[in-house]
mmCIF file of C-alpha atoms and ligand atoms in Angstrom:
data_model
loop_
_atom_site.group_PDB
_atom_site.id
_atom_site.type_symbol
_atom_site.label_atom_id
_atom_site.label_comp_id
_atom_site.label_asym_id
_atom_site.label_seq_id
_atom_site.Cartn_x
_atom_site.Cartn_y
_atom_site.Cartn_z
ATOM 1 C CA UNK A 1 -9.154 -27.345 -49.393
ATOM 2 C CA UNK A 2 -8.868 -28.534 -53.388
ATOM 3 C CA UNK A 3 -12.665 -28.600 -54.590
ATOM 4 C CA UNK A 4 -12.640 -32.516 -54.952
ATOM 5 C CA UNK A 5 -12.006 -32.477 -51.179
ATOM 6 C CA UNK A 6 -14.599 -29.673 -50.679
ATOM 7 C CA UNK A 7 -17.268 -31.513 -52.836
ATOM 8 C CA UNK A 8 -16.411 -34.569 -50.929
ATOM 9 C CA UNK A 9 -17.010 -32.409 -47.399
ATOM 10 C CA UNK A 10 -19.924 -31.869 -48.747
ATOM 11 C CA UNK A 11 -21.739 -34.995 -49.927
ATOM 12 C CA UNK A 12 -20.717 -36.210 -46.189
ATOM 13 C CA UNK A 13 -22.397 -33.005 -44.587
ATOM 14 C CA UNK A 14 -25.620 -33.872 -46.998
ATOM 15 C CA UNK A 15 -25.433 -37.899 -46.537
ATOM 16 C CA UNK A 16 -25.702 -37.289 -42.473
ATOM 17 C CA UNK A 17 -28.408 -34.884 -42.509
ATOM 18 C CA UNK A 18 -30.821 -37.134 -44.842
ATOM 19 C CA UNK A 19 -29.733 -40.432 -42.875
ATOM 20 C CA UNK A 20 -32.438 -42.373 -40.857
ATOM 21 C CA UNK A 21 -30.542 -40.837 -37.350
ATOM 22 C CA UNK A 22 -31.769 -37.270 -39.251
ATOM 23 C CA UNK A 23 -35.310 -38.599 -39.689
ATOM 24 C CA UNK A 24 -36.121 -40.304 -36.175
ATOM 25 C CA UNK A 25 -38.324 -37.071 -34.538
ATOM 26 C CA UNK A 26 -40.869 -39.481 -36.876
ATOM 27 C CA UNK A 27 -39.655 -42.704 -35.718
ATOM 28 C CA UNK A 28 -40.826 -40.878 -32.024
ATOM 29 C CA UNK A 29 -43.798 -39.651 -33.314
ATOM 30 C CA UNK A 30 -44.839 -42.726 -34.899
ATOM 31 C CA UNK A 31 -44.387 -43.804 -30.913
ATOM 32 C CA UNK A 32 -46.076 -41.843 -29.500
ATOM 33 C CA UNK A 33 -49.231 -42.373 -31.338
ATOM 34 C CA UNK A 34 -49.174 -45.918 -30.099
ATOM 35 C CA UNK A 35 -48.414 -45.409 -26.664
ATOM 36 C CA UNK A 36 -50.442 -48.132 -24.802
ATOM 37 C CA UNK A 37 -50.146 -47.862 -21.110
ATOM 38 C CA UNK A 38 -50.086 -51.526 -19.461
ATOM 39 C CA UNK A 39 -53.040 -51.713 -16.875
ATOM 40 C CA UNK A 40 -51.402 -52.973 -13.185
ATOM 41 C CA UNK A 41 -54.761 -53.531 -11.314
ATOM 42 C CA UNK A 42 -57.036 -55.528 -12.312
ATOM 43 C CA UNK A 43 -54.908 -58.184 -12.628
ATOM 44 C CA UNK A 44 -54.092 -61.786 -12.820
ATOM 45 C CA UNK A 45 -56.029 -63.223 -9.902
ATOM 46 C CA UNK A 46 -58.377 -60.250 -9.051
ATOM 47 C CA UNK A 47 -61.910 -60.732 -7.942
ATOM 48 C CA UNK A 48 -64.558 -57.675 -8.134
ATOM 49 C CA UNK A 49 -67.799 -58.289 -6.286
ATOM 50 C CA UNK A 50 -70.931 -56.828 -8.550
ATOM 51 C CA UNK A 51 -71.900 -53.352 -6.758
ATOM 52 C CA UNK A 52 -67.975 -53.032 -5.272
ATOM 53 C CA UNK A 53 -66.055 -49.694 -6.552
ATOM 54 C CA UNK A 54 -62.788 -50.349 -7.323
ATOM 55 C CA UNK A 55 -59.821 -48.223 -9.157
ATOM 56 C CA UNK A 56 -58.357 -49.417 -12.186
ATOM 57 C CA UNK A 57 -54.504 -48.590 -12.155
ATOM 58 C CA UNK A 58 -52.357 -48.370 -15.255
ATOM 59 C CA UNK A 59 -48.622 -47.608 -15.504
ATOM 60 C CA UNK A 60 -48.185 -43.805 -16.729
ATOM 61 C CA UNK A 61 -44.305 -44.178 -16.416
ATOM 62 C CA UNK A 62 -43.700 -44.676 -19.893
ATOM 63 C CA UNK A 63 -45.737 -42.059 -21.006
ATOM 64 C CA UNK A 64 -44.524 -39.524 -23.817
ATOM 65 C CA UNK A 65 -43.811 -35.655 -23.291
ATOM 66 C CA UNK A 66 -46.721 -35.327 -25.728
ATOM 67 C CA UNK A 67 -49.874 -37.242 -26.332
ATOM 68 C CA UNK A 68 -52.466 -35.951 -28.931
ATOM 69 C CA UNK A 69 -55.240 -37.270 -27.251
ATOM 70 C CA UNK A 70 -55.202 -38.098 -23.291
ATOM 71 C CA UNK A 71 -58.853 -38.307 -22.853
ATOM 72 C CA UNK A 72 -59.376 -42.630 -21.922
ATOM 73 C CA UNK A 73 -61.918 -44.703 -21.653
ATOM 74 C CA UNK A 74 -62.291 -47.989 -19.911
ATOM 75 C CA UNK A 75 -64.619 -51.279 -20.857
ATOM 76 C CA UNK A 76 -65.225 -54.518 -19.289
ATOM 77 C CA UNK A 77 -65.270 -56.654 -21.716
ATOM 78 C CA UNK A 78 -65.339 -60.971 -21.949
ATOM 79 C CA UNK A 79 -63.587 -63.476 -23.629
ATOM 80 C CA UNK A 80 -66.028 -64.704 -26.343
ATOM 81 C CA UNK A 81 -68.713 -62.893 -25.669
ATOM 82 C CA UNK A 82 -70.080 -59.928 -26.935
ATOM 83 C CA UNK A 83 -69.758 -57.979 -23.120
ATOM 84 C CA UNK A 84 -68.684 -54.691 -23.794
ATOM 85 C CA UNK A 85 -69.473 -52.105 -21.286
ATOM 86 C CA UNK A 86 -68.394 -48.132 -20.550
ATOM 87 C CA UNK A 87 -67.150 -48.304 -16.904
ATOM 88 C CA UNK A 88 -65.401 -44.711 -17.002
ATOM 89 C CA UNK A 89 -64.702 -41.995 -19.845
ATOM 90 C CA UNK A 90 -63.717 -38.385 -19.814
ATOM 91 C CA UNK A 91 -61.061 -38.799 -17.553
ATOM 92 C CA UNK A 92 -57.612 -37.997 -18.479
ATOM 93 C CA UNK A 93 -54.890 -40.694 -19.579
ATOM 94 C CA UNK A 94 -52.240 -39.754 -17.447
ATOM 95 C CA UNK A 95 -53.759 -39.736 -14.091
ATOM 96 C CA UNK A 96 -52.727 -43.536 -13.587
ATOM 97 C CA UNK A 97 -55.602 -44.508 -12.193
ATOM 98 C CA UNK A 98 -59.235 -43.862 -12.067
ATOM 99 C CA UNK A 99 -62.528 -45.407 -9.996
ATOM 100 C CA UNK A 100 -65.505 -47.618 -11.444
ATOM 101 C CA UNK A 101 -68.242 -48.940 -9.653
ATOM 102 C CA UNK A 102 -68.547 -53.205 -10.964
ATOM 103 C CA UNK A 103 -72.023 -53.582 -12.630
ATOM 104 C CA UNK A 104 -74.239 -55.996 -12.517
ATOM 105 C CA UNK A 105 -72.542 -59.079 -15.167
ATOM 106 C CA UNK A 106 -72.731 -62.717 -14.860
ATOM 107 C CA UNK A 107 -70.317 -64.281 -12.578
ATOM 108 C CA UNK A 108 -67.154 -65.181 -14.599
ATOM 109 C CA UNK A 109 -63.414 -65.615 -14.404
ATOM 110 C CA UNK A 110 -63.153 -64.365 -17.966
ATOM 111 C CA UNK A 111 -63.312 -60.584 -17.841
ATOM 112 C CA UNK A 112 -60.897 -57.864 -18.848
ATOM 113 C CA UNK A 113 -60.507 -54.029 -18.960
ATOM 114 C CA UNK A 114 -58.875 -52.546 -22.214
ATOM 115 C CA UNK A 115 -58.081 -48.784 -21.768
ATOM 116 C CA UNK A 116 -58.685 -46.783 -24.575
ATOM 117 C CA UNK A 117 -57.114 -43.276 -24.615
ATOM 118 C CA UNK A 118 -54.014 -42.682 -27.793
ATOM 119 C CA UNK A 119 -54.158 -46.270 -28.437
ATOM 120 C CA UNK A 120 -56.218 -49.520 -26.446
ATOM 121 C CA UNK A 121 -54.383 -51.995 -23.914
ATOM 122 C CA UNK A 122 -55.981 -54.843 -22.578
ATOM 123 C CA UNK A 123 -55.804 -56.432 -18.802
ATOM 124 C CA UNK A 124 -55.028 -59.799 -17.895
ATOM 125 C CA UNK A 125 -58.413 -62.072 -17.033
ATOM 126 C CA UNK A 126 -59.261 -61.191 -13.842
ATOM 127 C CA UNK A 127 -63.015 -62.484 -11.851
ATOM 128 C CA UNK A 128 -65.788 -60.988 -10.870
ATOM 129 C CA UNK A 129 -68.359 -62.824 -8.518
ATOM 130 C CA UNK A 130 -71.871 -62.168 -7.203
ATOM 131 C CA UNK A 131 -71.488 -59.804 -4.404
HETATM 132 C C1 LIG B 1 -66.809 -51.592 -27.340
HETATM 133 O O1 LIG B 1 -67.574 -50.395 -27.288
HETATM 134 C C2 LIG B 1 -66.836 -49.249 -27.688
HETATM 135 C C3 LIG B 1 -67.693 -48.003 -27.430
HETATM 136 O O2 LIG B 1 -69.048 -48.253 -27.577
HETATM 137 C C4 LIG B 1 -66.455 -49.407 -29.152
HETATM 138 O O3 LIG B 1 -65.733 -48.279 -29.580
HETATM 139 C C5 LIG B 1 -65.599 -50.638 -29.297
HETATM 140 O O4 LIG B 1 -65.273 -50.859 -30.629
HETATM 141 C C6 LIG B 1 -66.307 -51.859 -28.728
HETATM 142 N N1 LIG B 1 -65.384 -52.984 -28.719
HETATM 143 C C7 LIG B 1 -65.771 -54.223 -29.044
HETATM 144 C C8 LIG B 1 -64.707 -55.266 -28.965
HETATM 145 O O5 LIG B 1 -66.914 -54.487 -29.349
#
């Protein structure tokens, strides 16, 4: 090789290895930290009775290899009001699903879970009724 061709080699070599394909371990990173599972039960057209036990299911299947912290939480919560309660915590993010007893909340059609473990997701409305 003549040192032009060499130098050119070279600045190819160097121009791959500092591309954005070199840097995207990051780009999965970044991913990874805001993995938020979509929740499959409660859903659209659910009703809870107060006192019932139900499980909440989520969808694990898009899960990363590795997830800083797996330990989720679940709330009910209620559009536009200030309902905010712990049903479960301590359990681990990746089991898919996990059981909660319904407390005792006005009757609504306006409720929600949002599962909190690496990052929050939300459920669609869903009802709960007096038992
Ligand atoms: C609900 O409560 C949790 C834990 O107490 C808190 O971290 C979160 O910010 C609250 N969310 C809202 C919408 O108030």
């Amino acid at each position: 090789m003549k040192p032009n061709t060499v130098l050119s080699f070279l600045t190819i070599v160097t121009a791959t290895l500092f591309s954005p394909v070199a840097s995207e371990p990051s780009l999965l990173l970044e991913k990874r930290a805001v993995w938020a599972p979509a929740v499959l039960y409660p859903h659209s057209g659910t009703v809870w009775n107060i006192g019932d036990q139900h499980s909440v299911v989520w969808d694990t299947s898009t899960a990363p290899s590795y997830i800083s912290n797996p330990t989720g939480t679940i709330m009910l919560q209620r559009d536009s009001t200030a309902v905010n309660i712990t049903l479960a915590s301590g359990f681990s993010i990746l089991d898919g699903r996990t059981e909660v007893n319904v407390p005792s909340v006005l009757p609504g059609a306006t409720y929600y879970i949002v599962l909190v473990g690496t990052s929050g997701n939300r459920s669609p409305d869903f009802t709960i009724d007096d038992a």
